[in-house]
Amino acid sequence: MRRTFLIATFSDGDRLVKAVETVRSYNFSVYDVYSPYPVHGLDEAMGLRRTRLPWITLLVGAFGTTLALTFQFYTSVLDWPLNVGGKPDNSTLAWVPICFELTVLLGGLSIFFALLVRARLYPGKKEQLAAEGVTNDTFALVLRKKDSAFDMKYARELLEQSGADEVKVREAEL
Amino acid sequence: MSTTAMEFDPRIQEAQVLPPPHWVEGHPSLAQITDDIARPMEGRPGKGWWICFGIACLGLLDLVGMVTWLIAKGIGVWGLNNSVGWAFDITNFVFWIGIGHAGTLISAILLLFRQQWRTSINRSAEAMTIFAVMCAGLFPAIHMGRPWDAFFIFPYFPNQRGPLWVNFRSPLVWDVVAISTYFTISLVFWYLGMVPDLATLRDRAKGGIKKFIFRVLSLGWNGSHRTWARYEITSLVLAGLATPLVLSVHSIVSMDFATSLVPGWHTTIFPPYFVAGAIYSGFGMVLTLLIITRQTMHLERYITMQHLDKMAKVTMFTGMIVSYAYATEFFSAWYGGNLYERYHFINRATGPYAWCFYLMVLCNVITPQMLWPRKIRSSVAALFIVSILVNIGMWFERFVIIVVSLHRAFLPSGWGMFYPTKIDVGVLVGSFGLFFTCFLLFIRFLPMIAMWEIRGVAGHGAYKMALSSDDDEEQKQEEAVIA
């Protein structure tokens, strides 16, 4: 779906942060910011909440531990108990390494895939670039025209005053 | 110190706005950084690359031939015998798996410690990890004798061996799980780190197959900050997982030995000793590789002498831990009073393989001591020689641990000697061929320096503002003085 955006480009990360702060202080909501590297201070400036992705690692990791423990118990105690060197069937301590490895494996893979799902990244997706060079040396601040109450002229003025190199209105799918 | 003192002491406030040291020489612009790193991939490779690649391909060809012969004939073509059942194969396995550890240390542990010097070298170090683990995984597989049954080492459904399962109490099974986990997590971490750079390359590509491949691999990345925020947390979580993982992997490898009763293997010092040795050997290999790429790809601006200096210091430090572990082993053998253990260490220093032991001491105890003077740490040629010696020394360390322990274990009637055959040597050389072929293809086709991370530390971040405002004030003061 194509929507209308006001896109301001910057050549400097610090000016971008300042601009985000200014725009937000005038009650405009920032649609998104595009940058060639993670600019520090943008999280606070944009008022982003800390992501909850690590919880997925915790949950899936805990599942991994449980799975490894129960599986080893099932195979060595219930399904086919085998006397190896007189050690007890339920050698819980000897199972710790595999429990640990499976925790790490499933925890790590889960956050990777969760990131892809949450950020809607998938192989072969057609990239939607806010401006040319956002993966090289350009920073873009994007506001979205939600309804007629959006004061395009005022927003444009604000962005120009905060040091944008160029401010453009664009219909795009971002 | 109380908070009020922090607020009012101007020296402390000044210290807090000091910029971090620069890890990129000069002040390249953002576009310049992209250009410098991406250009070698877009042009034709130089003569140096082709020569290295040719040699590496010969090595790979040798590996394919040797392994085919080995599988066709059985492992009798190696020099193994009843006394020495593990020799070159397991030595190579431990050697390669150890090499990988430095990559994870640089990419994950230094990320957690916020060491910015990792930015120029982490990508190639991670690639090294992946290729080294590939080489390592090859050896246990071909050592099985029937490699087509290699999947037996994993528990699987439906279980065709009846209800008989793998023995989860065995460190060999732990090893399989640990190394496959290590490979998977390293691969994910490496790939995820590359996604923004692949997007840069996609946007630079003019079209055709190159653009298509980079488009598929870059997952539609568009630099959105909402994604960046999640991406950074994900990297941090993966680093946090990889850190204990890397320590566990070599600890478990050492347990393959330590849980047996063979003199020279049955000691509790093995896990930390192996981990330190792994990092030491890995840094040796990172130094070798980065010095080669730095010279052949002309990336002196990004892989600076400061980086080499830091790596030399880590090498020296871990080298000293390894030396200390050697001394501890000898002390325990003497102090522990076990006849076989004591004989093993006498045999290590005076037996038929004593030359391997002294070569190991020369390379791993004496060589790192050479790195004390700054003069040696700032000479590329000297560092290159040291790094090669470290690699040789660490291969011999594993040979000494494995073969020297086995060849005279308990009763003299069970003693024997191991002599490598041509196939033994051929497979070892071939594994280097596999490793270097992969690495050379990597530096040719993928961004070997993390462009987006370099952009962040090259003085374009928040620190620049603090710097420039200071400069302005100084300038104003100077102008005032002149007036």
XYZ file of C-alpha atoms in Angstrom:
657
model
C 0.000 0.000 0.000
C 1.462 3.326 -1.011
C 1.305 6.053 1.555
C 2.511 9.633 1.727
C 5.731 10.344 3.564
C 7.792 13.424 4.278
C 11.429 12.380 3.966
C 14.330 14.520 5.181
C 17.889 13.439 4.455
C 20.966 14.293 6.501
C 24.656 13.676 5.991
C 25.476 13.661 9.674
C 24.282 11.382 12.464
C 24.409 14.001 15.183
C 22.265 16.457 13.288
C 19.812 13.631 12.683
C 19.478 12.977 16.425
C 18.935 16.684 17.046
C 16.298 16.812 14.313
C 14.442 13.823 15.752
C 14.377 15.534 19.151
C 13.116 18.793 17.629
C 10.394 17.178 15.549
C 9.138 15.149 18.474
C 9.125 18.157 20.779
C 6.675 19.732 18.312
C 4.388 16.706 18.691
C 5.075 15.099 15.355
C 5.479 11.352 15.594
C 8.516 9.932 13.819
C 7.580 7.123 11.435
C 11.121 5.767 11.284
C 14.724 6.778 10.827
C 17.048 5.118 8.297
C 20.791 5.105 8.797
C 23.915 3.299 7.537
C 24.921 2.345 11.087
C 23.130 2.321 14.458
C 23.385 5.937 15.601
C 23.761 6.128 19.351
C 21.275 8.300 21.170
C 18.517 7.643 18.621
C 16.704 5.143 20.839
C 16.164 7.828 23.488
C 15.492 10.556 20.913
C 12.831 8.458 19.182
C 11.456 7.256 22.504
C 11.786 3.606 21.508
C 10.956 1.000 24.097
C 13.627 -1.592 24.735
C 12.892 -4.639 22.617
C 11.437 -7.684 24.332
C 13.249 -10.140 22.038
C 15.603 -11.402 24.804
C 12.582 -12.894 26.585
C 12.187 -15.267 23.663
C 15.744 -16.485 24.209
C 14.987 -17.019 27.879
C 11.823 -18.997 27.192
C 13.158 -21.094 24.333
C 16.470 -21.579 26.147
C 14.619 -22.908 29.185
C 12.690 -25.197 26.864
C 16.023 -26.426 25.465
C 17.309 -27.284 28.938
C 14.122 -29.162 29.783
C 14.090 -30.986 26.470
C 17.728 -32.111 26.828
C 17.201 -33.232 30.398
C 14.013 -35.184 29.749
C 15.327 -36.733 26.553
C 18.507 -37.968 28.206
C 16.476 -39.266 31.139
C 14.073 -41.042 28.781
C 16.794 -42.731 26.724
C 19.127 -43.682 29.590
C 16.663 -44.521 32.359
C 13.340 -45.468 30.806
C 13.850 -46.682 27.258
C 17.099 -48.686 27.360
C 19.044 -48.526 30.626
C 22.597 -49.677 29.946
C 25.252 -50.275 32.570
C 28.316 -48.308 31.478
C 31.221 -48.587 33.927
C 28.822 -49.190 36.834
C 27.543 -45.639 36.685
C 23.953 -44.984 37.738
C 21.313 -44.930 34.991
C 20.257 -41.479 36.101
C 23.717 -39.817 35.795
C 22.329 -36.310 35.959
C 25.729 -34.592 36.260
C 26.952 -36.208 33.061
C 23.981 -34.707 31.246
C 24.826 -31.128 32.136
C 27.032 -30.450 29.074
C 24.318 -31.480 26.615
C 21.675 -29.542 28.546
C 23.887 -26.479 28.314
C 24.600 -26.888 24.619
C 20.962 -27.367 23.707
C 20.001 -24.320 25.780
C 22.482 -22.195 23.865
C 21.574 -23.685 20.488
C 17.830 -23.222 20.774
C 18.134 -19.872 22.604
C 20.462 -18.490 19.921
C 18.453 -19.731 16.956
C 15.192 -18.506 18.485
C 16.309 -14.890 18.863
C 17.734 -14.905 15.334
C 14.463 -16.077 13.807
C 12.427 -13.883 16.154
C 14.368 -10.874 14.914
C 13.657 -11.795 11.294
C 9.951 -12.229 12.001
C 9.626 -9.068 14.094
C 11.575 -6.884 11.657
C 9.853 -8.570 8.665
C 13.126 -9.572 7.057
C 13.169 -12.581 4.762
C 15.338 -13.829 1.912
C 14.571 -12.174 -1.381
C 12.444 -9.370 0.090
C 12.477 -6.339 -2.190
C 14.188 -3.520 -0.310
C 12.214 -0.319 0.285
C 14.730 2.476 0.586
C 13.655 5.791 2.079
C 16.366 7.643 0.175
C 19.328 6.835 -1.980
C 22.434 5.969 0.042
C 20.825 5.034 3.357
C 23.031 1.961 3.350
C 26.088 4.042 2.548
C 26.381 7.601 3.844
C 22.903 9.130 4.077
C 20.578 9.387 7.050
C 16.840 9.782 6.532
C 14.166 10.961 8.914
C 10.697 9.942 7.817
C 7.353 11.392 8.922
C 4.087 9.931 7.716
C 1.099 11.958 6.608
C -1.604 10.081 8.457
C -4.541 12.398 7.822
C -5.349 15.919 6.801
C -4.455 17.200 10.287
C -0.768 16.643 9.443
C 0.709 20.097 8.879
C 3.001 19.357 5.955
C 4.273 22.891 5.595
C 5.158 23.292 9.234
C 6.883 19.908 9.399
C 8.900 20.727 6.332
C 10.022 24.027 7.852
C 11.064 22.343 11.082
C 13.114 19.745 9.233
C 14.809 22.314 7.076
C 15.707 24.360 10.134
C 17.244 21.328 11.850
C 19.806 21.027 9.111
C 18.315 18.592 6.616
C 20.098 18.492 3.262
C 16.886 17.831 1.399
C 13.214 17.483 2.326
C 10.901 15.655 -0.060
C 7.328 14.434 -0.115
C 7.150 10.911 -1.497
C 4.506 8.298 -2.100
C 6.112 5.024 -1.157
C 5.727 1.666 0.512
C 8.039 1.859 3.494
C 34.206 9.022 45.563
C 30.921 10.747 46.348
C 28.675 12.016 43.594
C 29.174 15.639 44.632
C 32.898 15.341 44.130
C 32.211 13.784 40.706
C 30.088 16.751 39.781
C 32.496 19.410 40.910
C 35.880 17.979 40.072
C 36.633 19.411 36.626
C 39.339 16.815 35.975
C 36.830 13.976 36.197
C 34.353 15.697 33.924
C 37.097 16.332 31.434
C 38.108 12.681 31.522
C 34.577 11.638 30.712
C 34.319 13.571 27.466
C 37.698 12.349 26.194
C 37.162 10.640 22.853
C 38.028 6.968 22.492
C 41.209 6.110 20.595
C 40.826 6.047 16.837
C 40.846 2.618 15.265
C 40.834 3.916 11.709
C 43.711 5.919 10.314
C 42.900 9.347 8.962
C 39.308 10.573 8.964
C 37.666 8.849 6.019
C 34.119 9.960 5.213
C 31.279 7.434 5.380
C 31.240 7.014 1.609
C 35.020 6.636 1.601
C 34.790 3.769 4.116
C 32.235 1.948 1.968
C 34.356 2.507 -1.103
C 37.619 1.369 0.468
C 36.130 -1.893 1.718
C 33.758 -2.709 -1.121
C 36.071 -1.878 -4.019
C 38.399 -4.891 -3.695
C 35.321 -7.089 -4.129
C 34.118 -5.301 -7.231
C 37.311 -5.214 -9.254
C 39.403 -8.109 -10.457
C 41.622 -9.714 -7.814
C 45.336 -8.990 -7.943
C 48.184 -11.320 -8.764
C 48.876 -12.030 -5.075
C 45.351 -13.318 -4.539
C 45.507 -15.601 -7.601
C 48.832 -17.109 -6.509
C 47.531 -17.785 -2.980
C 44.269 -19.159 -4.357
C 46.088 -21.444 -6.789
C 48.197 -22.933 -4.011
C 45.147 -23.309 -1.753
C 43.222 -25.089 -4.522
C 46.094 -27.529 -4.968
C 45.855 -28.235 -1.243
C 42.122 -28.798 -1.516
C 42.628 -31.135 -4.450
C 45.169 -33.044 -2.370
C 42.598 -33.327 0.438
C 39.926 -34.683 -1.881
C 42.350 -37.252 -3.304
C 43.680 -38.323 0.090
C 40.253 -38.635 1.708
C 38.913 -40.602 -1.258
C 41.845 -43.000 -0.976
C 41.366 -43.216 2.785
C 37.679 -44.061 2.503
C 38.309 -46.568 -0.275
C 41.117 -48.370 1.593
C 40.215 -47.836 5.277
C 42.172 -46.050 7.974
C 44.956 -48.623 7.790
C 46.597 -46.266 5.284
C 47.367 -44.007 8.239
C 50.223 -44.840 10.607
C 47.852 -45.790 13.443
C 48.427 -49.006 15.395
C 47.146 -50.731 18.527
C 49.161 -48.517 20.894
C 48.571 -45.242 19.116
C 44.963 -45.282 17.949
C 44.641 -41.495 17.850
C 47.399 -39.568 16.110
C 47.434 -37.010 13.289
C 43.664 -37.137 12.856
C 42.770 -36.136 16.398
C 45.776 -33.794 16.608
C 44.455 -31.968 13.552
C 40.952 -31.983 14.980
C 42.017 -30.329 18.249
C 44.320 -27.956 16.368
C 41.583 -26.684 14.044
C 38.902 -26.451 16.688
C 41.307 -24.412 18.810
C 42.003 -22.034 15.916
C 38.317 -21.211 15.795
C 38.209 -19.986 19.368
C 40.028 -16.728 18.754
C 37.333 -15.737 16.265
C 34.596 -16.095 18.845
C 36.725 -14.368 21.449
C 37.177 -11.372 19.164
C 33.605 -11.229 17.934
C 31.689 -12.086 21.099
C 33.785 -11.612 24.231
C 35.338 -8.344 23.063
C 31.853 -7.130 22.093
C 30.640 -7.729 25.632
C 33.701 -5.911 26.981
C 33.071 -3.045 24.532
C 36.552 -3.259 23.032
C 36.297 -1.148 19.915
C 39.468 -2.518 18.361
C 37.531 -5.632 17.429
C 35.561 -3.781 14.722
C 38.076 -4.064 11.880
C 39.008 -7.650 12.553
C 35.885 -9.356 13.882
C 34.358 -10.310 10.534
C 37.413 -12.116 9.202
C 38.049 -13.678 12.601
C 34.506 -15.078 12.607
C 34.964 -16.388 9.085
C 38.155 -18.045 10.267
C 36.170 -19.707 13.073
C 33.661 -21.169 10.667
C 36.226 -22.514 8.226
C 38.381 -23.866 11.058
C 35.415 -25.705 12.591
C 34.659 -27.161 9.144
C 38.226 -28.479 8.928
C 37.993 -29.792 12.492
C 34.707 -31.597 11.881
C 36.219 -33.443 8.942
C 38.707 -35.372 11.086
C 36.485 -37.272 13.543
C 34.236 -38.094 10.583
C 36.988 -39.639 8.447
C 38.525 -41.244 11.544
C 35.381 -43.320 12.043
C 36.431 -45.816 9.420
C 32.886 -45.973 8.112
C 32.124 -42.313 7.546
C 28.868 -43.151 5.769
C 27.531 -44.178 9.189
C 28.589 -40.874 10.764
C 24.975 -39.955 11.502
C 24.965 -42.679 14.180
C 26.578 -40.151 16.525
C 23.362 -38.150 16.648
C 20.266 -39.507 18.358
C 17.592 -39.610 15.672
C 14.045 -40.685 15.013
C 12.968 -43.278 14.089
C 15.751 -45.052 15.905
C 16.840 -47.865 13.580
C 19.163 -49.380 16.165
C 16.213 -50.599 18.199
C 15.816 -48.655 21.401
C 19.627 -48.507 21.909
C 20.693 -44.873 22.133
C 23.997 -43.035 22.067
C 25.749 -43.009 25.429
C 25.015 -39.591 26.897
C 27.577 -40.134 29.648
C 30.402 -40.135 27.093
C 32.362 -36.936 26.453
C 32.605 -37.971 22.799
C 28.851 -37.481 22.499
C 29.099 -34.160 24.370
C 31.739 -33.181 21.857
C 29.477 -33.855 18.884
C 26.701 -31.751 20.393
C 29.084 -28.988 21.488
C 30.779 -28.647 18.129
C 27.603 -28.714 16.077
C 26.119 -26.076 18.390
C 29.286 -24.014 18.132
C 29.260 -24.194 14.346
C 25.569 -23.277 14.097
C 25.740 -20.336 16.508
C 28.962 -19.021 14.926
C 27.392 -19.242 11.485
C 24.264 -17.375 12.609
C 26.327 -14.703 14.354
C 28.580 -14.247 11.331
C 25.719 -14.069 8.873
C 23.609 -11.745 10.993
C 26.590 -9.396 11.354
C 26.945 -9.335 7.582
C 23.330 -8.516 6.684
C 23.677 -4.675 6.753
C 26.888 -4.902 4.724
C 25.251 -7.215 2.203
C 22.559 -4.544 1.835
C 25.269 -1.961 1.125
C 26.733 -4.237 -1.533
C 23.253 -4.852 -2.977
C 22.732 -1.122 -3.352
C 26.140 -0.701 -4.970
C 25.625 -3.542 -7.442
C 24.479 -2.328 -10.850
C 22.275 -5.315 -11.567
C 22.474 -8.857 -12.791
C 23.315 -11.947 -10.829
C 25.337 -10.048 -8.217
C 22.439 -7.822 -7.275
C 20.115 -10.825 -7.181
C 22.367 -12.790 -4.814
C 22.948 -9.851 -2.501
C 19.214 -9.104 -2.522
C 18.389 -12.641 -1.417
C 21.088 -12.617 1.266
C 20.424 -9.124 2.631
C 16.820 -10.014 3.571
C 15.405 -6.666 2.431
C 17.477 -4.697 4.942
C 16.796 -0.968 4.620
C 18.604 0.567 7.599
C 15.469 1.243 9.643
C 16.403 2.327 13.127
C 13.596 0.302 14.652
C 15.319 -2.730 13.142
C 18.773 -1.509 14.157
C 17.657 -1.275 17.788
C 16.427 -4.872 17.783
C 19.438 -5.976 15.781
C 21.898 -4.612 18.311
C 20.146 -6.350 21.201
C 20.073 -9.597 19.212
C 23.816 -9.343 18.576
C 24.404 -8.734 22.251
C 22.313 -11.758 23.259
C 24.107 -13.948 20.715
C 27.453 -12.684 22.026
C 26.323 -13.452 25.563
C 25.430 -16.994 24.493
C 28.585 -17.502 22.441
C 30.874 -16.516 25.305
C 30.122 -19.436 27.651
C 29.669 -21.617 24.555
C 33.226 -21.106 23.345
C 34.586 -21.875 26.814
C 32.439 -25.008 26.969
C 33.518 -26.292 23.561
C 37.208 -26.584 24.244
C 36.568 -27.720 27.823
C 34.522 -30.579 26.409
C 37.202 -31.330 23.821
C 39.702 -31.571 26.675
C 37.349 -33.953 28.513
C 37.668 -36.395 25.608
C 41.125 -36.883 27.092
C 40.760 -35.942 30.746
C 37.974 -38.425 31.543
C 40.156 -41.343 30.421
C 42.829 -42.920 32.639
C 45.783 -42.521 30.248
C 48.772 -40.896 31.990
C 49.287 -37.413 30.604
C 45.559 -37.095 29.874
C 43.934 -37.820 33.224
C 44.320 -34.392 34.825
C 41.905 -31.730 36.054
C 43.966 -28.873 34.598
C 42.897 -29.779 31.064
C 39.798 -27.608 30.515
C 41.358 -24.194 31.367
C 44.672 -25.271 29.825
C 42.964 -26.210 26.560
C 40.905 -23.029 26.445
C 43.987 -20.840 26.955
C 45.880 -22.840 24.336
C 42.977 -22.497 21.928
C 42.893 -18.726 22.239
C 46.666 -18.566 21.948
C 46.737 -20.643 18.766
C 43.698 -18.832 17.377
C 45.319 -15.447 17.832
C 48.404 -16.810 16.112
C 46.227 -17.748 13.132
C 44.314 -14.432 13.180
C 47.644 -12.599 13.052
C 48.840 -14.727 10.132
C 45.625 -14.212 8.175
C 45.256 -10.501 8.865
C 48.845 -9.735 7.992
C 48.352 -11.534 4.665
C 45.040 -9.799 3.875
C 46.305 -6.438 5.068
C 49.204 -6.613 2.646
C 47.429 -8.206 -0.326
C 44.168 -6.222 -0.120
C 45.804 -2.909 0.936
C 43.672 -2.361 4.020
C 46.397 -0.774 6.165
C 44.075 2.072 7.062
C 41.580 -0.254 8.731
C 43.811 -3.023 10.058
C 46.293 -0.731 11.729
C 49.490 -1.382 13.623
C 47.470 -0.724 16.780
C 45.308 -3.744 15.981
C 48.340 -5.933 15.405
C 49.823 -4.644 18.655
C 46.696 -5.546 20.640
C 46.588 -9.010 19.110
C 50.275 -9.520 19.857
C 49.594 -8.644 23.493
C 46.748 -11.164 23.757
C 49.009 -13.770 22.140
C 51.732 -13.038 24.651
C 49.350 -13.177 27.599
C 47.688 -16.454 26.614
C 51.135 -17.830 25.707
C 52.192 -17.245 29.286
C 49.084 -19.021 30.601
C 49.979 -21.975 28.384
C 53.586 -21.947 29.637
C 52.320 -21.898 33.205
C 50.089 -24.889 32.448
C 53.090 -26.847 31.095
C 54.973 -26.139 34.329
C 51.969 -27.137 36.450
C 51.661 -30.446 34.589
C 55.280 -31.315 35.344
C 54.902 -30.251 38.959
C 51.766 -32.362 39.457
C 53.429 -35.376 37.865
C 56.287 -35.118 40.323
C 54.220 -34.114 43.365
C 51.322 -36.482 42.666
C 53.577 -39.517 43.009
C 51.770 -41.638 40.394
C 54.375 -43.901 38.798
C 52.867 -43.861 35.289
C 52.174 -40.144 35.331
C 55.741 -39.450 36.434
C 57.182 -41.735 33.777
C 55.066 -40.078 31.125
C 56.611 -36.689 31.807
C 60.149 -38.086 31.957
C 59.395 -39.756 28.624
C 57.983 -36.530 27.240
C 61.253 -34.702 27.866
C 63.732 -37.516 27.172
C 61.898 -40.165 25.118
C 61.895 -40.770 21.350
C 59.511 -37.836 20.747
C 61.523 -35.410 22.904
C 62.258 -33.247 19.868
C 58.541 -32.543 19.482
C 58.410 -31.498 23.109
C 61.358 -29.112 22.772
C 59.965 -27.669 19.567
C 56.705 -27.045 21.434
C 58.561 -25.322 24.304
C 60.533 -23.211 21.852
C 57.398 -22.084 20.011
C 54.953 -21.728 22.901
C 57.073 -20.719 25.871
C 60.015 -18.801 24.413
C 58.463 -17.247 21.282
C 55.702 -15.276 23.056
C 58.389 -13.751 25.297
C 59.807 -12.118 22.160
C 56.743 -9.890 22.086
C 57.724 -7.787 25.090
C 59.624 -5.065 23.166
C 57.413 -2.605 21.322
C 59.881 -2.752 18.450
C 58.930 -6.355 17.656
C 55.212 -5.707 18.116
C 55.429 -2.865 15.607
C 57.229 -4.890 12.934
C 54.882 -6.680 10.556
C 57.562 -9.136 9.436
C 58.505 -10.069 13.014
C 54.852 -10.542 13.979
C 54.288 -12.727 10.933
C 57.193 -15.005 11.893
C 55.993 -15.167 15.502
C 52.459 -16.037 14.367
C 53.725 -18.900 12.197
C 55.819 -20.227 15.089
C 52.744 -20.094 17.334
C 50.782 -22.161 14.812
C 53.558 -24.734 14.563
C 54.008 -24.835 18.327
C 50.334 -25.403 19.021
C 50.079 -28.205 16.475
C 53.007 -29.917 18.177
C 51.467 -29.351 21.606
C 48.467 -31.454 20.574
C 50.749 -34.039 18.979
C 52.732 -34.285 22.218
C 49.595 -34.589 24.347
C 47.987 -37.218 22.136
C 50.741 -39.360 20.618
C 53.376 -39.158 23.364
C 50.762 -40.076 25.998
C 49.492 -43.052 24.028
C 52.710 -44.539 22.768
C 53.976 -45.535 26.238
C 50.888 -45.628 28.408
C 51.106 -48.399 31.007
C 52.780 -51.786 30.576
C 55.879 -51.811 28.371
C 54.380 -54.757 26.472
C 51.763 -52.309 25.168
C 54.239 -49.692 24.034
C 54.667 -48.739 20.412
C 55.732 -45.984 18.073
C 53.763 -43.889 15.649
C 55.249 -42.966 12.285
C 53.102 -40.808 10.015
C 52.501 -42.101 6.491
C 52.250 -40.014 3.331
C 48.474 -40.085 3.705
C 48.719 -38.697 7.251
C 50.785 -35.760 6.047
C 48.671 -35.367 2.908
C 45.436 -35.021 4.863
C 47.027 -32.465 7.209
C 48.296 -30.392 4.286
C 44.949 -30.822 2.550
C 43.060 -29.431 5.540
C 45.083 -26.235 5.164
C 44.068 -26.243 1.504
C 40.385 -26.422 2.445
C 40.796 -23.677 5.032
C 42.656 -21.257 2.802
C 40.434 -21.883 -0.225
C 37.390 -20.943 1.855
C 39.136 -17.945 3.387
C 40.389 -16.580 0.078
C 36.943 -16.937 -1.489
C 35.535 -15.125 1.524
C 37.819 -12.100 1.228
C 37.070 -11.999 -2.488
C 33.266 -12.168 -2.410
C 32.081 -11.015 1.014
C 32.814 -7.867 3.042
C 35.819 -8.925 5.093
C 35.624 -5.812 7.270
C 32.363 -4.884 8.963
C 31.587 -1.631 7.144
C 28.706 -0.618 9.363
C 30.718 -1.139 12.515
C 33.641 0.856 11.115
C 31.247 3.710 10.310
C 30.255 3.712 13.970
C 33.798 3.969 15.339
C 35.405 6.137 12.650
C 34.548 9.349 14.445
C 31.117 9.939 12.921
C 29.228 9.032 16.068
C 28.194 11.031 19.109
C 31.812 11.604 20.141
C 32.488 13.820 17.157
C 30.196 16.494 18.486
C 31.946 16.565 21.854
C 35.241 16.841 20.024
C 34.250 19.589 17.640
C 32.650 21.720 20.363
C 35.887 21.449 22.357
C 37.839 22.540 19.322
C 35.531 25.510 18.834
C 36.041 26.639 22.409
C 39.789 26.321 22.139
C 39.715 28.275 18.935
C 37.637 31.016 20.524
C 40.040 31.200 23.451
C 42.987 31.430 21.106
C 41.276 34.161 19.132
C 40.545 36.044 22.348
C 44.200 35.794 23.392
C 45.312 37.106 19.997
C 42.845 39.976 20.170
